[in-house]
Amino acid sequence: MLRLGILGLGEGRSTISASLASKKFKLIQICDANKKLCEERALEFDFQNWTTNYQDMLTSDKIDMIAIYTPDHLHFEHIKLALEHGKHVVCTKPFIDDLAHANELLELAKKSRKKIFVGQSSRFFEPAMRQKKDFDAGLIGELITIESHYHADHRWFLEKGWSLKQSFKWLYGGLSHPADFIRWYLPDIEEVMGYGMLSSNGLNAGLKNQDTMHFIFKAKDGRIARVSGAYTGPTQPASRDSGMSCILRGTEGASQADYHELRYSVTTKTGEEKIITWGDATLKHYFRFEGQSHHAGEYQNYLEYFADSINNNFTAYPDLKEGIGTVALLQAMDKSLETGLPVKINDILKANNITRESIGL
Ligand SMILES: NC(=O)c1ccc[n+]([C@@H]2O[C@H](COP(=O)([O-])OP(=O)(O)OC[C@H]3O[C@@H](n4cnc5c(N)ncnc54)[C@H](O)[C@@H]3O)[C@@H](O)[C@H]2O)c1
């Protein structure tokens, strides 16, 4: 059993639930700078070992691995500290928000010999896992193109103080999900361009950066893809238009994974058409709390996969290299919004002294 410490108890709530329900983890300690939140979580989970000081978890020899769920702009610092203290790391998405730190992390990971995993939760939902399995089994032939979106009414998120700061961007916080889907199937994106805007809802709420965006991508082999995100207005009923979707169009079939309705559809190369939905037991695995704002099942899926990778010494993906590659893509998207021009990923990597080889491209 891996001995776990959790940092940041907002979304970290899902990880508390996941680790307590899993046979692969022993939860040792939870930490948040907000004492009241620590007390609330201690009561909610009947788990008393909490601290407001990250150093307590870093210096504990009873902890093997730290799972990080602090605000985006703090991830780098918290990952770095964990590695320096000899801990394995899970860090939620977006992995880091500035590529300037990438080389330091690559070096630290090599020196510490600890594993790093990006908690890219959307890959670990039932429909997304099924879609990947079917694709890898050749059910839709060769990939032609991908379309993915993440649209959500996230006005509630704007109550968090850090979401209204200049450092917060929905480009990283939201579009990291569909952009990661693109890289799952087309890892080597060469160029991206897009448009973004701040909606009147976002502006009135005090958001500083774009909350509505559309992007197109070109992979090195010429294939193309697109993603979009919109975060500050109502959405359609999920039964009609899922909040997050990934559509694969292949040479012999096509498939679609829908997120919040837990729905998957596929036309296979034999012409068979299937629509699969999952029942109550699966829904309960994913959505353990009120509403659908927390989805602990995905976290349990990815934490257990990461535990297996440590115990059986294989690499769990997305790993550090893949995580940095996706941040490079997000940074290129950001630059395209800023300049109104297409941006090459290689230029972003060069500007940050990152070689393609160092991130497995
Ligand atoms: N699907 C997903 O994977 C998913 C979903 C939601 C949020 N997230 C990610 O989780 C992260 C946190 O989001 P959230 O919604 O929980 O935000 P939040 O503001 O609710 O929680 C962050 C917590 O971190 C704590 N914190 C900050 N600095 C700290 C420090 N130095 N030491 C200890 N605690 C500290 C804060 O007190 C706060 O309680 C973000 O990066 C977000 O993108 C991922």
CSV table of C-alpha atoms and ligand atoms in Angstrom, one decimal:
chain,number,residue,atom,x,y,z
A,1,MET,CA,0.0,0.0,0.0
A,2,LEU,CA,1.3,3.5,-0.9
A,3,ARG,CA,1.3,6.0,1.9
A,4,LEU,CA,-0.4,9.2,0.8
A,5,GLY,CA,-0.5,12.8,1.8
A,6,ILE,CA,-3.0,15.2,0.1
A,7,LEU,CA,-2.3,18.9,-0.4
A,8,GLY,CA,-5.3,21.3,-1.1
A,9,LEU,CA,-8.6,20.1,0.2
A,10,GLY,CA,-11.1,21.8,-2.2
A,11,GLU,CA,-10.8,19.3,-5.2
A,12,GLY,CA,-8.5,17.2,-2.9
A,13,ARG,CA,-11.8,16.1,-1.3
A,14,SER,CA,-12.2,13.7,-4.3
A,15,THR,CA,-8.8,12.3,-3.6
A,16,ILE,CA,-9.6,11.8,0.1
A,17,SER,CA,-12.7,9.8,-0.9
A,18,ALA,CA,-10.7,7.9,-3.5
A,19,SER,CA,-7.9,6.9,-1.3
A,20,LEU,CA,-10.1,5.9,1.6
A,21,ALA,CA,-12.1,3.7,-0.7
A,22,SER,CA,-9.0,2.1,-2.3
A,23,LYS,CA,-7.1,-1.0,-1.1
A,24,LYS,CA,-4.0,0.4,-2.8
A,25,PHE,CA,-3.5,3.5,-0.6
A,26,LYS,CA,-3.2,4.3,3.1
A,27,LEU,CA,-4.1,7.9,3.6
A,28,ILE,CA,-1.6,9.3,6.2
A,29,GLN,CA,-2.3,13.1,6.3
A,30,ILE,CA,-4.3,15.8,4.6
A,31,CYS,CA,-3.2,19.5,4.4
A,32,ASP,CA,-4.7,22.8,3.6
A,33,ALA,CA,-3.6,26.3,4.6
A,34,ASN,CA,-7.3,27.0,5.6
A,35,LYS,CA,-7.7,25.5,9.1
A,36,LYS,CA,-11.5,25.7,8.8
A,37,LEU,CA,-11.5,23.6,5.7
A,38,CYS,CA,-9.2,21.0,7.4
A,39,GLU,CA,-11.7,20.7,10.2
A,40,GLU,CA,-14.6,20.4,7.8
A,41,ARG,CA,-12.9,17.6,5.9
A,42,ALA,CA,-11.8,15.8,9.1
A,43,LEU,CA,-15.4,15.8,10.2
A,44,GLU,CA,-16.8,14.8,6.8
A,45,PHE,CA,-14.4,11.8,6.4
A,46,ASP,CA,-13.9,11.1,10.1
A,47,PHE,CA,-10.1,11.4,9.4
A,48,GLN,CA,-8.3,13.4,12.1
A,49,ASN,CA,-4.7,13.7,10.9
A,50,TRP,CA,-4.7,17.1,9.2
A,51,THR,CA,-2.2,20.0,9.2
A,52,THR,CA,-2.1,23.5,7.8
A,53,ASN,CA,1.6,23.3,7.2
A,54,TYR,CA,2.9,21.5,4.0
A,55,GLN,CA,6.3,21.0,5.6
A,56,ASP,CA,4.7,18.5,8.0
A,57,MET,CA,3.9,16.2,5.1
A,58,LEU,CA,7.2,16.9,3.2
A,59,THR,CA,9.3,15.9,6.2
A,60,SER,CA,7.2,12.9,7.3
A,61,ASP,CA,8.9,9.6,6.7
A,62,LYS,CA,5.5,7.9,6.8
A,63,ILE,CA,4.5,9.5,3.5
A,64,ASP,CA,5.6,8.1,0.0
A,65,MET,CA,3.6,10.1,-2.3
A,66,ILE,CA,1.9,13.6,-2.3
A,67,ALA,CA,-1.2,14.5,-4.3
A,68,ILE,CA,-1.4,18.2,-5.2
A,69,TYR,CA,-4.7,20.1,-5.6
A,70,THR,CA,-3.6,23.7,-4.9
A,71,PRO,CA,-4.4,26.7,-7.3
A,72,ASP,CA,-2.8,26.4,-10.7
A,73,HIS,CA,0.0,29.0,-10.2
A,74,LEU,CA,1.3,27.1,-7.1
A,75,HIS,CA,1.6,23.7,-8.7
A,76,PHE,CA,5.3,24.1,-9.8
A,77,GLU,CA,6.5,25.2,-6.3
A,78,HIS,CA,4.5,22.4,-4.6
A,79,ILE,CA,5.7,19.7,-7.1
A,80,LYS,CA,9.3,20.9,-6.7
A,81,LEU,CA,9.2,20.7,-2.9
A,82,ALA,CA,7.7,17.2,-3.0
A,83,LEU,CA,10.5,15.9,-5.3
A,84,GLU,CA,13.1,17.6,-3.2
A,85,HIS,CA,11.8,15.7,-0.2
A,86,GLY,CA,11.9,12.3,-2.1
A,87,LYS,CA,8.1,11.9,-2.6
A,88,HIS,CA,6.3,10.5,-5.7
A,89,VAL,CA,3.9,13.2,-7.1
A,90,VAL,CA,0.4,13.4,-8.5
A,91,CYS,CA,-0.4,16.9,-9.6
A,92,THR,CA,-3.9,17.8,-10.9
A,93,LYS,CA,-4.3,19.6,-14.2
A,94,PRO,CA,-3.2,22.1,-15.5
A,95,PHE,CA,0.1,20.6,-14.6
A,96,ILE,CA,2.1,23.8,-14.5
A,97,ASP,CA,1.3,27.2,-15.9
A,98,ASP,CA,4.7,28.3,-17.0
A,99,LEU,CA,7.1,26.4,-19.2
A,100,ALA,CA,10.1,28.3,-17.8
A,101,HIS,CA,10.1,25.7,-15.0
A,102,ALA,CA,10.0,22.7,-17.2
A,103,ASN,CA,13.7,21.9,-17.4
A,104,GLU,CA,14.1,22.3,-13.6
A,105,LEU,CA,11.4,19.7,-13.1
A,106,LEU,CA,12.9,17.3,-15.7
A,107,GLU,CA,16.3,17.5,-13.8
A,108,LEU,CA,14.7,17.2,-10.4
A,109,ALA,CA,12.7,14.1,-11.5
A,110,LYS,CA,15.9,12.5,-12.8
A,111,LYS,CA,17.9,13.3,-9.7
A,112,SER,CA,15.1,12.2,-7.2
A,113,ARG,CA,14.2,9.1,-9.2
A,114,LYS,CA,10.6,9.7,-8.2
A,115,LYS,CA,7.6,9.3,-10.4
A,116,ILE,CA,5.4,12.2,-11.5
A,117,PHE,CA,1.9,11.7,-12.8
A,118,VAL,CA,-0.5,14.4,-14.2
A,119,GLY,CA,-4.0,14.0,-12.7
A,120,GLN,CA,-5.6,14.5,-16.1
A,121,SER,CA,-8.9,13.2,-14.8
A,122,SER,CA,-11.0,13.2,-18.0
A,123,ARG,CA,-9.0,10.3,-19.5
A,124,PHE,CA,-10.1,8.2,-16.6
A,125,PHE,CA,-13.9,8.4,-17.0
A,126,GLU,CA,-15.6,5.3,-18.3
A,127,PRO,CA,-16.6,6.6,-21.8
A,128,ALA,CA,-13.1,8.0,-22.4
A,129,MET,CA,-11.4,4.8,-21.4
A,130,ARG,CA,-13.8,2.7,-23.6
A,131,GLN,CA,-13.2,5.0,-26.5
A,132,LYS,CA,-9.4,4.6,-26.2
A,133,LYS,CA,-9.6,0.9,-25.8
A,134,ASP,CA,-11.8,0.5,-29.0
A,135,PHE,CA,-9.6,2.9,-30.9
A,136,ASP,CA,-6.4,0.9,-29.9
A,137,ALA,CA,-8.2,-2.3,-30.9
A,138,GLY,CA,-8.7,-0.8,-34.4
A,139,LEU,CA,-12.5,-0.6,-34.3
A,140,ILE,CA,-12.6,2.6,-36.3
A,141,GLY,CA,-9.5,2.2,-38.4
A,142,GLU,CA,-6.9,5.0,-38.8
A,143,LEU,CA,-7.6,8.3,-37.2
A,144,ILE,CA,-8.6,11.1,-39.6
A,145,THR,CA,-9.5,13.9,-37.2
A,146,ILE,CA,-10.6,14.7,-33.6
A,147,GLU,CA,-13.0,17.3,-32.2
A,148,SER,CA,-13.2,17.9,-28.5
A,149,HIS,CA,-14.9,20.5,-26.3
A,150,TYR,CA,-15.4,21.4,-22.7
A,151,HIS,CA,-18.3,23.8,-22.2
A,152,ALA,CA,-19.5,24.4,-18.6
A,153,ASP,CA,-21.4,27.0,-16.6
A,154,HIS,CA,-18.6,27.6,-14.2
A,155,ARG,CA,-19.9,30.9,-12.8
A,156,TRP,CA,-19.7,29.3,-9.3
A,157,PHE,CA,-16.0,28.9,-9.7
A,158,LEU,CA,-15.6,32.7,-9.8
A,159,GLU,CA,-16.3,32.8,-6.0
A,160,LYS,CA,-12.8,31.5,-5.5
A,161,GLY,CA,-10.5,34.5,-5.1
A,162,TRP,CA,-7.7,33.1,-7.2
A,163,SER,CA,-10.0,32.7,-10.2
A,164,LEU,CA,-10.4,36.5,-10.6
A,165,LYS,CA,-6.7,37.2,-10.6
A,166,GLN,CA,-4.6,37.9,-13.7
A,167,SER,CA,-2.8,34.6,-13.2
A,168,PHE,CA,-6.0,32.5,-13.8
A,169,LYS,CA,-6.9,31.5,-17.3
A,170,TRP,CA,-9.7,29.2,-18.4
A,171,LEU,CA,-7.3,28.4,-21.3
A,172,TYR,CA,-5.3,26.3,-18.8
A,173,GLY,CA,-7.9,25.5,-16.2
A,174,GLY,CA,-10.6,24.3,-18.7
A,175,LEU,CA,-9.1,23.7,-22.1
A,176,SER,CA,-6.4,21.5,-20.6
A,177,HIS,CA,-9.0,18.7,-20.7
A,178,PRO,CA,-9.9,18.7,-24.5
A,179,ALA,CA,-6.3,19.7,-25.4
A,180,ASP,CA,-5.1,16.6,-23.6
A,181,PHE,CA,-7.6,14.5,-25.5
A,182,ILE,CA,-6.1,15.8,-28.7
A,183,ARG,CA,-2.5,14.9,-27.6
A,184,TRP,CA,-3.7,11.5,-26.4
A,185,TYR,CA,-4.4,10.6,-30.0
A,186,LEU,CA,-2.1,13.1,-31.9
A,187,PRO,CA,0.9,13.6,-29.6
A,188,ASP,CA,3.0,15.6,-32.0
A,189,ILE,CA,1.0,18.8,-32.8
A,190,GLU,CA,3.1,21.2,-34.9
A,191,GLU,CA,1.0,24.3,-35.0
A,192,VAL,CA,-2.1,25.9,-33.5
A,193,MET,CA,-4.3,28.9,-34.0
A,194,GLY,CA,-7.3,30.3,-32.3
A,195,TYR,CA,-9.6,33.1,-31.3
A,196,GLY,CA,-10.8,33.9,-27.8
A,197,MET,CA,-12.9,36.5,-26.1
A,198,LEU,CA,-14.1,37.5,-22.7
A,199,SER,CA,-17.9,37.2,-22.5
A,200,SER,CA,-20.0,40.0,-21.0
A,201,ASN,CA,-20.8,37.5,-18.1
A,202,GLY,CA,-17.1,37.0,-17.5
A,203,LEU,CA,-16.3,40.7,-17.7
A,204,ASN,CA,-19.1,41.6,-15.3
A,205,ALA,CA,-17.9,39.0,-12.8
A,206,GLY,CA,-14.4,40.4,-12.9
A,207,LEU,CA,-12.6,37.7,-14.9
A,208,LYS,CA,-9.4,39.0,-16.4
A,209,ASN,CA,-8.8,36.6,-19.3
A,210,GLN,CA,-10.8,34.9,-22.1
A,211,ASP,CA,-13.6,32.6,-21.1
A,212,THR,CA,-14.7,31.6,-24.7
A,213,MET,CA,-12.3,30.1,-27.2
A,214,HIS,CA,-12.0,28.1,-30.4
A,215,PHE,CA,-8.8,26.5,-31.7
A,216,ILE,CA,-7.6,24.5,-34.6
A,217,PHE,CA,-4.5,22.3,-34.6
A,218,LYS,CA,-2.2,20.8,-37.2
A,219,ALA,CA,-0.2,17.7,-36.3
A,220,LYS,CA,3.3,17.1,-37.8
A,221,ASP,CA,1.9,14.4,-40.1
A,222,GLY,CA,-0.7,16.8,-41.5
A,223,ARG,CA,-3.8,15.7,-39.6
A,224,ILE,CA,-6.0,18.4,-38.1
A,225,ALA,CA,-8.1,18.7,-34.9
A,226,ARG,CA,-10.2,21.3,-33.1
A,227,VAL,CA,-11.2,22.2,-29.5
A,228,SER,CA,-13.5,24.8,-28.0
A,229,GLY,CA,-14.2,26.0,-24.5
A,230,ALA,CA,-16.9,28.3,-23.0
A,231,TYR,CA,-17.1,28.7,-19.2
A,232,THR,CA,-19.3,31.6,-18.1
A,233,GLY,CA,-22.8,30.9,-19.4
A,234,PRO,CA,-25.6,28.3,-19.4
A,235,THR,CA,-25.2,25.1,-21.3
A,236,GLN,CA,-27.7,22.9,-23.0
A,237,PRO,CA,-29.2,19.8,-21.3
A,238,ALA,CA,-26.5,17.1,-21.0
A,239,SER,CA,-28.8,14.6,-22.7
A,240,ARG,CA,-28.6,16.7,-25.9
A,241,ASP,CA,-25.1,18.2,-25.6
A,242,SER,CA,-22.5,16.8,-23.2
A,243,GLY,CA,-20.4,19.3,-21.3
A,244,MET,CA,-17.3,17.5,-22.4
A,245,SER,CA,-17.0,15.4,-25.5
A,246,CYS,CA,-14.3,13.8,-27.6
A,247,ILE,CA,-15.2,12.7,-31.2
A,248,LEU,CA,-12.8,10.5,-33.2
A,249,ARG,CA,-13.4,10.3,-37.0
A,250,GLY,CA,-11.6,7.3,-38.5
A,251,THR,CA,-11.1,5.8,-41.9
A,252,GLU,CA,-13.6,3.0,-41.1
A,253,GLY,CA,-15.7,4.2,-38.2
A,254,ALA,CA,-16.3,7.0,-35.7
A,255,SER,CA,-16.8,7.3,-32.0
A,256,GLN,CA,-17.8,9.8,-29.3
A,257,ALA,CA,-17.2,9.8,-25.6
A,258,ASP,CA,-19.5,12.1,-23.6
A,259,TYR,CA,-18.6,13.1,-20.1
A,260,HIS,CA,-21.3,14.1,-17.8
A,261,GLU,CA,-24.0,11.8,-19.1
A,262,LEU,CA,-21.5,8.9,-19.1
A,263,ARG,CA,-22.3,8.0,-22.7
A,264,TYR,CA,-20.3,6.4,-25.5
A,265,SER,CA,-21.3,5.9,-29.1
A,266,VAL,CA,-19.5,4.2,-31.9
A,267,THR,CA,-19.9,3.2,-35.5
A,268,THR,CA,-17.4,0.3,-36.0
A,269,LYS,CA,-15.7,-0.8,-39.2
A,270,THR,CA,-18.3,-3.6,-39.6
A,271,GLY,CA,-21.0,-0.9,-39.8
A,272,GLU,CA,-22.4,-1.8,-36.3
A,273,GLU,CA,-23.8,1.2,-34.4
A,274,LYS,CA,-23.7,1.2,-30.6
A,275,ILE,CA,-24.7,3.6,-27.9
A,276,ILE,CA,-23.6,2.7,-24.4
A,277,THR,CA,-24.7,4.3,-21.2
A,278,TRP,CA,-23.7,3.3,-17.7
A,279,GLY,CA,-26.1,2.6,-14.8
A,280,ASP,CA,-26.5,3.6,-11.2
A,281,ALA,CA,-23.6,1.6,-9.8
A,282,THR,CA,-21.1,3.3,-12.2
A,283,LEU,CA,-22.6,6.7,-11.6
A,284,LYS,CA,-22.2,6.2,-7.9
A,285,HIS,CA,-18.6,5.3,-8.4
A,286,TYR,CA,-18.0,8.7,-10.1
A,287,PHE,CA,-20.3,11.1,-8.4
A,288,ARG,CA,-20.1,10.5,-4.7
A,289,PHE,CA,-21.0,14.0,-3.5
A,290,GLU,CA,-23.8,16.4,-4.1
A,291,GLY,CA,-24.2,17.4,-7.8
A,292,GLN,CA,-21.4,16.7,-10.3
A,293,SER,CA,-18.8,19.2,-9.3
A,294,HIS,CA,-16.6,16.5,-7.8
A,295,HIS,CA,-16.1,13.2,-9.6
A,296,ALA,CA,-14.1,11.0,-7.2
A,297,GLY,CA,-14.3,7.9,-9.3
A,298,GLU,CA,-11.9,9.2,-12.0
A,299,TYR,CA,-9.5,10.1,-9.2
A,300,GLN,CA,-9.7,6.6,-7.8
A,301,ASN,CA,-9.1,5.2,-11.3
A,302,TYR,CA,-6.0,7.3,-11.9
A,303,LEU,CA,-4.6,7.0,-8.4
A,304,GLU,CA,-4.8,3.2,-8.6
A,305,TYR,CA,-3.2,3.2,-12.1
A,306,PHE,CA,-0.4,5.3,-10.7
A,307,ALA,CA,0.0,3.1,-7.6
A,308,ASP,CA,0.4,0.1,-10.0
A,309,SER,CA,3.0,1.9,-12.0
A,310,ILE,CA,5.1,2.5,-8.8
A,311,ASN,CA,4.6,-1.0,-7.5
A,312,ASN,CA,5.3,-2.7,-10.8
A,313,ASN,CA,7.7,-0.1,-12.2
A,314,PHE,CA,6.1,1.0,-15.4
A,315,THR,CA,5.3,4.5,-16.6
A,316,ALA,CA,1.8,5.9,-15.9
A,317,TYR,CA,0.6,8.4,-18.5
A,318,PRO,CA,0.3,11.3,-18.7
A,319,ASP,CA,3.8,11.5,-17.1
A,320,LEU,CA,6.1,14.5,-16.6
A,321,LYS,CA,7.2,14.6,-20.2
A,322,GLU,CA,3.7,14.3,-21.7
A,323,GLY,CA,2.5,16.9,-19.1
A,324,ILE,CA,5.1,19.4,-20.2
A,325,GLY,CA,4.2,18.7,-23.9
A,326,THR,CA,0.6,19.6,-23.2
A,327,VAL,CA,1.6,22.8,-21.3
A,328,ALA,CA,3.7,23.7,-24.4
A,329,LEU,CA,0.6,23.3,-26.5
A,330,LEU,CA,-1.5,25.4,-24.1
A,331,GLN,CA,1.2,28.1,-24.1
A,332,ALA,CA,1.1,28.1,-27.9
A,333,MET,CA,-2.7,28.4,-27.8
A,334,ASP,CA,-2.2,31.3,-25.4
A,335,LYS,CA,0.3,33.0,-27.7
A,336,SER,CA,-2.1,32.6,-30.6
A,337,LEU,CA,-4.8,34.4,-28.7
A,338,GLU,CA,-2.4,37.2,-27.9
A,339,THR,CA,-1.0,37.7,-31.4
A,340,GLY,CA,-3.9,36.6,-33.6
A,341,LEU,CA,-1.4,34.4,-35.5
A,342,PRO,CA,-0.7,30.7,-35.9
A,343,VAL,CA,2.0,29.5,-33.4
A,344,LYS,CA,4.4,26.6,-33.8
A,345,ILE,CA,5.0,24.4,-30.8
A,346,ASN,CA,8.7,24.2,-31.7
A,347,ASP,CA,9.1,28.0,-31.3
A,348,ILE,CA,7.5,27.7,-27.8
A,349,LEU,CA,9.9,24.9,-26.8
A,350,LYS,CA,12.9,26.8,-28.2
A,351,ALA,CA,12.0,29.9,-26.3
A,352,ASN,CA,12.1,27.9,-23.1
A,353,ASN,CA,15.2,25.9,-24.0
A,354,ILE,CA,13.3,22.6,-24.1
A,355,THR,CA,14.5,20.0,-26.6
A,356,ARG,CA,11.9,17.8,-28.3
A,357,GLU,CA,13.9,14.7,-27.2
A,358,SER,CA,13.7,15.7,-23.5
A,359,ILE,CA,9.9,15.5,-23.6
A,360,GLY,CA,9.8,12.4,-25.8
A,361,LEU,CA,8.9,14.0,-29.1
B,1,LIG,N1,-11.2,17.5,-13.1
B,1,LIG,C1,-10.1,17.9,-12.4
B,1,LIG,O1,-9.1,17.2,-12.5
B,1,LIG,C2,-10.2,19.1,-11.6
B,1,LIG,C3,-11.4,19.6,-11.2
B,1,LIG,C4,-11.5,20.8,-10.4
B,1,LIG,C5,-10.3,21.4,-10.0
B,1,LIG,N2,-9.1,20.9,-10.4
B,1,LIG,C6,-7.8,21.5,-10.1
B,1,LIG,O2,-7.6,21.5,-8.7
B,1,LIG,C7,-6.8,22.6,-8.3
B,1,LIG,C8,-7.5,23.3,-7.1
B,1,LIG,O3,-8.8,23.7,-7.5
B,1,LIG,P1,-10.0,23.8,-6.4
B,1,LIG,O4,-11.2,24.0,-7.2
B,1,LIG,O5,-9.9,22.8,-5.4
B,1,LIG,O6,-9.5,25.2,-5.7
B,1,LIG,P2,-9.8,25.7,-4.2
B,1,LIG,O7,-9.4,27.1,-4.2
B,1,LIG,O8,-11.2,25.3,-3.8
B,1,LIG,O9,-8.8,24.8,-3.4
B,1,LIG,C9,-7.4,25.0,-3.3
B,1,LIG,C10,-7.0,24.9,-1.9
B,1,LIG,O10,-5.5,24.9,-1.8
B,1,LIG,C11,-5.2,25.5,-0.5
B,1,LIG,N3,-3.9,26.0,-0.6
B,1,LIG,C12,-3.3,27.0,-1.3
B,1,LIG,N4,-2.0,27.2,-1.0
B,1,LIG,C13,-1.7,26.3,-0.1
B,1,LIG,C14,-0.5,26.0,0.6
B,1,LIG,N5,0.7,26.6,0.4
B,1,LIG,N6,-0.5,25.0,1.6
B,1,LIG,C15,-1.7,24.3,1.8
B,1,LIG,N7,-2.9,24.6,1.2
B,1,LIG,C16,-2.9,25.6,0.2
B,1,LIG,C17,-6.3,26.6,-0.4
B,1,LIG,O11,-6.4,27.0,1.0
B,1,LIG,C18,-7.5,26.0,-1.0
B,1,LIG,O12,-8.4,25.4,0.0
B,1,LIG,C19,-6.8,23.5,-9.5
B,1,LIG,O13,-5.5,23.4,-10.1
B,1,LIG,C20,-7.8,23.0,-10.4
B,1,LIG,O14,-7.6,23.2,-11.8
B,1,LIG,C21,-9.0,19.7,-11.2
